[in-house]
Coordinates of C-alpha atoms in Angstrom, one line a residue:
M11 CA 34.1 138.5 75.0
T12 CA 36.2 137.8 71.9
S13 CA 36.1 134.0 72.6
L14 CA 32.4 134.2 73.1
I15 CA 31.9 135.9 69.8
K16 CA 34.1 133.3 68.0
S17 CA 32.3 130.4 69.7
R18 CA 28.9 131.6 68.4
G19 CA 30.3 132.2 64.9
V20 CA 29.7 136.0 64.9
S21 CA 32.2 138.3 63.3
R22 CA 33.4 141.4 65.2
R23 CA 31.8 143.6 62.6
K24 CA 28.4 141.9 62.9
F25 CA 28.6 142.0 66.7
L26 CA 29.3 145.7 66.7
S27 CA 26.6 146.6 64.2
Q28 CA 24.0 144.5 66.1
A29 CA 25.1 146.0 69.5
S30 CA 24.8 149.5 68.0
M31 CA 21.3 148.7 66.8
A32 CA 20.4 147.4 70.3
V33 CA 21.6 150.5 72.0
A34 CA 19.7 152.7 69.5
C35 CA 16.5 150.7 70.1
G36 CA 17.0 150.9 73.9
A37 CA 17.4 154.6 73.7
A38 CA 14.2 155.0 71.6
L39 CA 12.2 152.8 74.0
S40 CA 13.5 154.8 77.0
H41 CA 11.9 157.9 75.6
R42 CA 8.4 156.3 75.3
P43 CA 7.4 157.0 78.9
L44 CA 8.5 160.6 78.4
L45 CA 6.2 160.9 75.4
A46 CA 3.4 159.4 77.4
D47 CA 4.0 161.8 80.2
S48 CA 4.0 164.8 77.8
A49 CA 0.5 163.8 76.6
K50 CA -0.8 164.2 80.2
R51 CA 0.6 167.7 80.5
S52 CA -1.7 170.7 80.3
F53 CA -1.0 174.4 80.0
V54 CA -1.2 177.3 82.5
E55 CA -1.4 181.0 81.7
V56 CA -0.4 183.8 84.1
E57 CA -0.3 187.6 83.8
T58 CA 3.0 189.5 84.2
V59 CA 3.6 193.2 84.2
Y60 CA 4.7 192.9 80.5
G61 CA 1.9 190.6 79.3
R62 CA 0.5 187.1 79.6
I63 CA 2.7 183.9 79.3
R64 CA 1.8 180.3 78.8
G65 CA 3.7 177.5 80.6
L66 CA 3.5 173.8 81.3
K67 CA 1.4 172.4 84.1
E68 CA 2.1 169.0 85.6
A69 CA 0.9 167.2 88.7
S70 CA 2.8 169.3 91.2
L71 CA 4.8 171.7 89.1
E72 CA 4.4 174.6 86.7
T73 CA 7.2 175.6 84.5
F74 CA 7.8 178.7 82.4
K75 CA 10.8 178.8 80.1
G76 CA 12.5 181.4 77.9
I77 CA 10.9 184.5 79.5
P78 CA 12.7 187.7 78.4
Y79 CA 13.7 190.0 81.1
A80 CA 15.2 192.8 79.1
G81 CA 15.2 194.2 75.5
S82 CA 17.6 193.3 72.7
V83 CA 21.3 193.5 73.4
S84 CA 22.5 193.0 69.8
G85 CA 23.3 195.5 67.1
V86 CA 23.3 199.1 68.3
N87 CA 22.8 197.8 71.9
R88 CA 25.9 195.6 71.9
F89 CA 28.3 196.3 74.8
K90 CA 25.7 198.6 76.4
A91 CA 23.3 198.3 79.3
A92 CA 20.3 196.3 78.3
P93 CA 17.3 198.4 77.3
P94 CA 14.0 197.8 79.2
L95 CA 11.7 195.1 78.0
Q96 CA 8.7 196.2 75.9
P97 CA 5.3 194.8 76.8
W98 CA 3.6 192.4 74.4
T99 CA 0.0 191.7 73.4
G100 CA -1.6 188.4 73.4
V101 CA -0.1 185.3 75.1
R102 CA 3.6 184.6 74.8
E103 CA 4.7 181.0 74.8
A104 CA 7.0 180.1 77.7
L105 CA 7.4 176.4 76.8
K106 CA 11.0 176.3 75.5
F107 CA 14.4 177.6 76.7
G108 CA 15.7 180.8 75.4
P109 CA 19.1 180.9 73.7
P110 CA 22.2 180.9 76.0
S111 CA 24.9 183.5 75.5
I112 CA 27.6 183.2 72.8
Q113 CA 30.5 181.4 74.4
T114 CA 33.5 179.1 73.8
L115 CA 31.9 175.8 74.6
L116 CA 30.0 173.9 72.0
R117 CA 26.3 172.9 71.9
P118 CA 26.6 169.4 73.4
Y119 CA 27.3 171.1 76.8
F120 CA 23.7 172.3 76.9
G121 CA 20.3 170.7 77.0
V122 CA 19.1 168.9 74.0
T123 CA 16.1 171.2 73.7
E124 CA 18.0 174.4 74.0
P125 CA 18.5 176.7 71.0
M126 CA 22.0 177.6 69.7
P127 CA 23.8 180.5 71.5
A128 CA 22.9 184.0 70.4
E129 CA 23.6 187.6 71.3
D130 CA 20.0 188.1 72.5
C131 CA 20.2 185.8 75.5
L132 CA 18.5 187.6 78.3
F133 CA 15.9 185.0 79.3
L134 CA 14.9 183.3 82.5
N135 CA 13.2 180.1 83.5
V136 CA 10.8 179.7 86.4
W137 CA 9.7 176.5 88.3
T138 CA 7.0 176.8 90.8
P139 CA 4.7 174.3 92.6
R140 CA 1.7 176.6 91.5
A141 CA 1.2 180.0 90.1
D142 CA -1.6 180.6 92.6
G143 CA -0.5 183.9 94.1
R144 CA 0.7 182.3 97.3
K145 CA 3.8 183.9 98.8
R146 CA 6.7 181.5 98.5
P147 CA 10.5 181.9 99.0
V148 CA 12.2 182.7 95.6
M149 CA 15.6 181.1 94.9
F150 CA 17.2 183.2 92.2
Y151 CA 20.2 181.6 90.4
S152 CA 22.6 182.9 87.8
H153 CA 24.7 180.0 86.4
G154 CA 28.4 179.7 86.9
G155 CA 31.1 179.2 84.3
G156 CA 33.9 181.6 85.0
F157 CA 31.9 184.5 83.3
T158 CA 32.6 182.8 79.9
N159 CA 30.5 179.6 79.8
G160 CA 27.3 178.1 81.0
S161 CA 23.5 178.2 80.6
A162 CA 20.3 178.1 82.6
G163 CA 19.0 175.5 80.3
A164 CA 21.6 172.8 81.0
A165 CA 20.1 169.6 82.5
Y166 CA 21.8 170.1 85.9
Q167 CA 20.2 173.6 86.2
D168 CA 16.7 172.2 86.2
G169 CA 14.9 173.6 89.3
G170 CA 11.8 171.4 89.1
N171 CA 12.6 169.0 91.9
L172 CA 13.8 171.8 94.2
A173 CA 10.5 173.7 93.6
R174 CA 8.3 170.7 94.0
T175 CA 10.0 169.2 97.1
W176 CA 10.5 172.4 99.1
D177 CA 7.5 174.5 97.9
V178 CA 9.7 177.3 96.6
V179 CA 10.0 179.3 93.3
V180 CA 13.2 178.7 91.4
V181 CA 14.4 181.2 88.9
A182 CA 17.4 180.6 86.7
T183 CA 18.8 183.1 84.2
N184 CA 20.8 183.3 81.0
H185 CA 23.1 186.3 80.9
R186 CA 25.7 187.8 78.7
L187 CA 29.2 186.2 79.0
G188 CA 32.7 187.0 78.0
L189 CA 33.3 190.1 75.9
M190 CA 29.6 190.5 75.2
G191 CA 28.9 190.8 78.9
F192 CA 32.0 192.4 80.4
L193 CA 33.9 194.5 77.8
Y194 CA 33.7 198.2 78.8
L195 CA 34.1 200.7 76.0
G196 CA 33.1 203.9 77.8
V197 CA 35.4 206.7 78.7
M198 CA 36.9 206.3 82.1
S199 CA 37.5 209.5 84.0
Q200 CA 41.1 209.7 85.3
E201 CA 42.3 212.2 87.9
V202 CA 45.7 213.4 86.8
V203 CA 48.0 214.5 89.6
V204 CA 50.6 217.0 88.6
I205 CA 53.6 217.1 90.8
E206 CA 55.4 220.4 90.7
R207 CA 59.1 220.3 91.4
G208 CA 60.4 223.5 93.1
S209 CA 63.8 224.9 92.5
A210 CA 66.6 223.9 94.8
D211 CA 67.4 227.5 95.8

């Protein structure tokens, strides 16, 4: 490669700068079909027991992202059981992932469209061929990560192909991790056993 660069009279610095520009252009062009596809998408609304939600509708898949499944677990609710979810009025957008739990790994681990980690992270994502009331098997998945890392919004967690191919509903959840999820500060009852020692005589 070096001899090829020299034979064409191109400096290493110029070669690297031009190569970088080519890679950037290629990446930009690779996103053009995605932008075209997004223009073809439409929305779908469904009623839940807590209120209406709006998701994305594609040719053979409907996706609902960032649906809360419990109340706030920050502030006074930190380290406690999650309070029940409160119903909402109007239509709640379910088009973007909810925040993952606070954890040790950095943002690049997650999807590019995912928010930064936050205490209030109890959200789920749903992929279904159609929200048509038909009874389908439901595959419920809580991501791994040793109880300290992970997210339902990571690229490899996407359940779209699974739902589309096998006519199932895929549900993936974010949940509290590490100390936020597993530190117990309640009073543990202990049974104290008293051993009485009798006299030798």
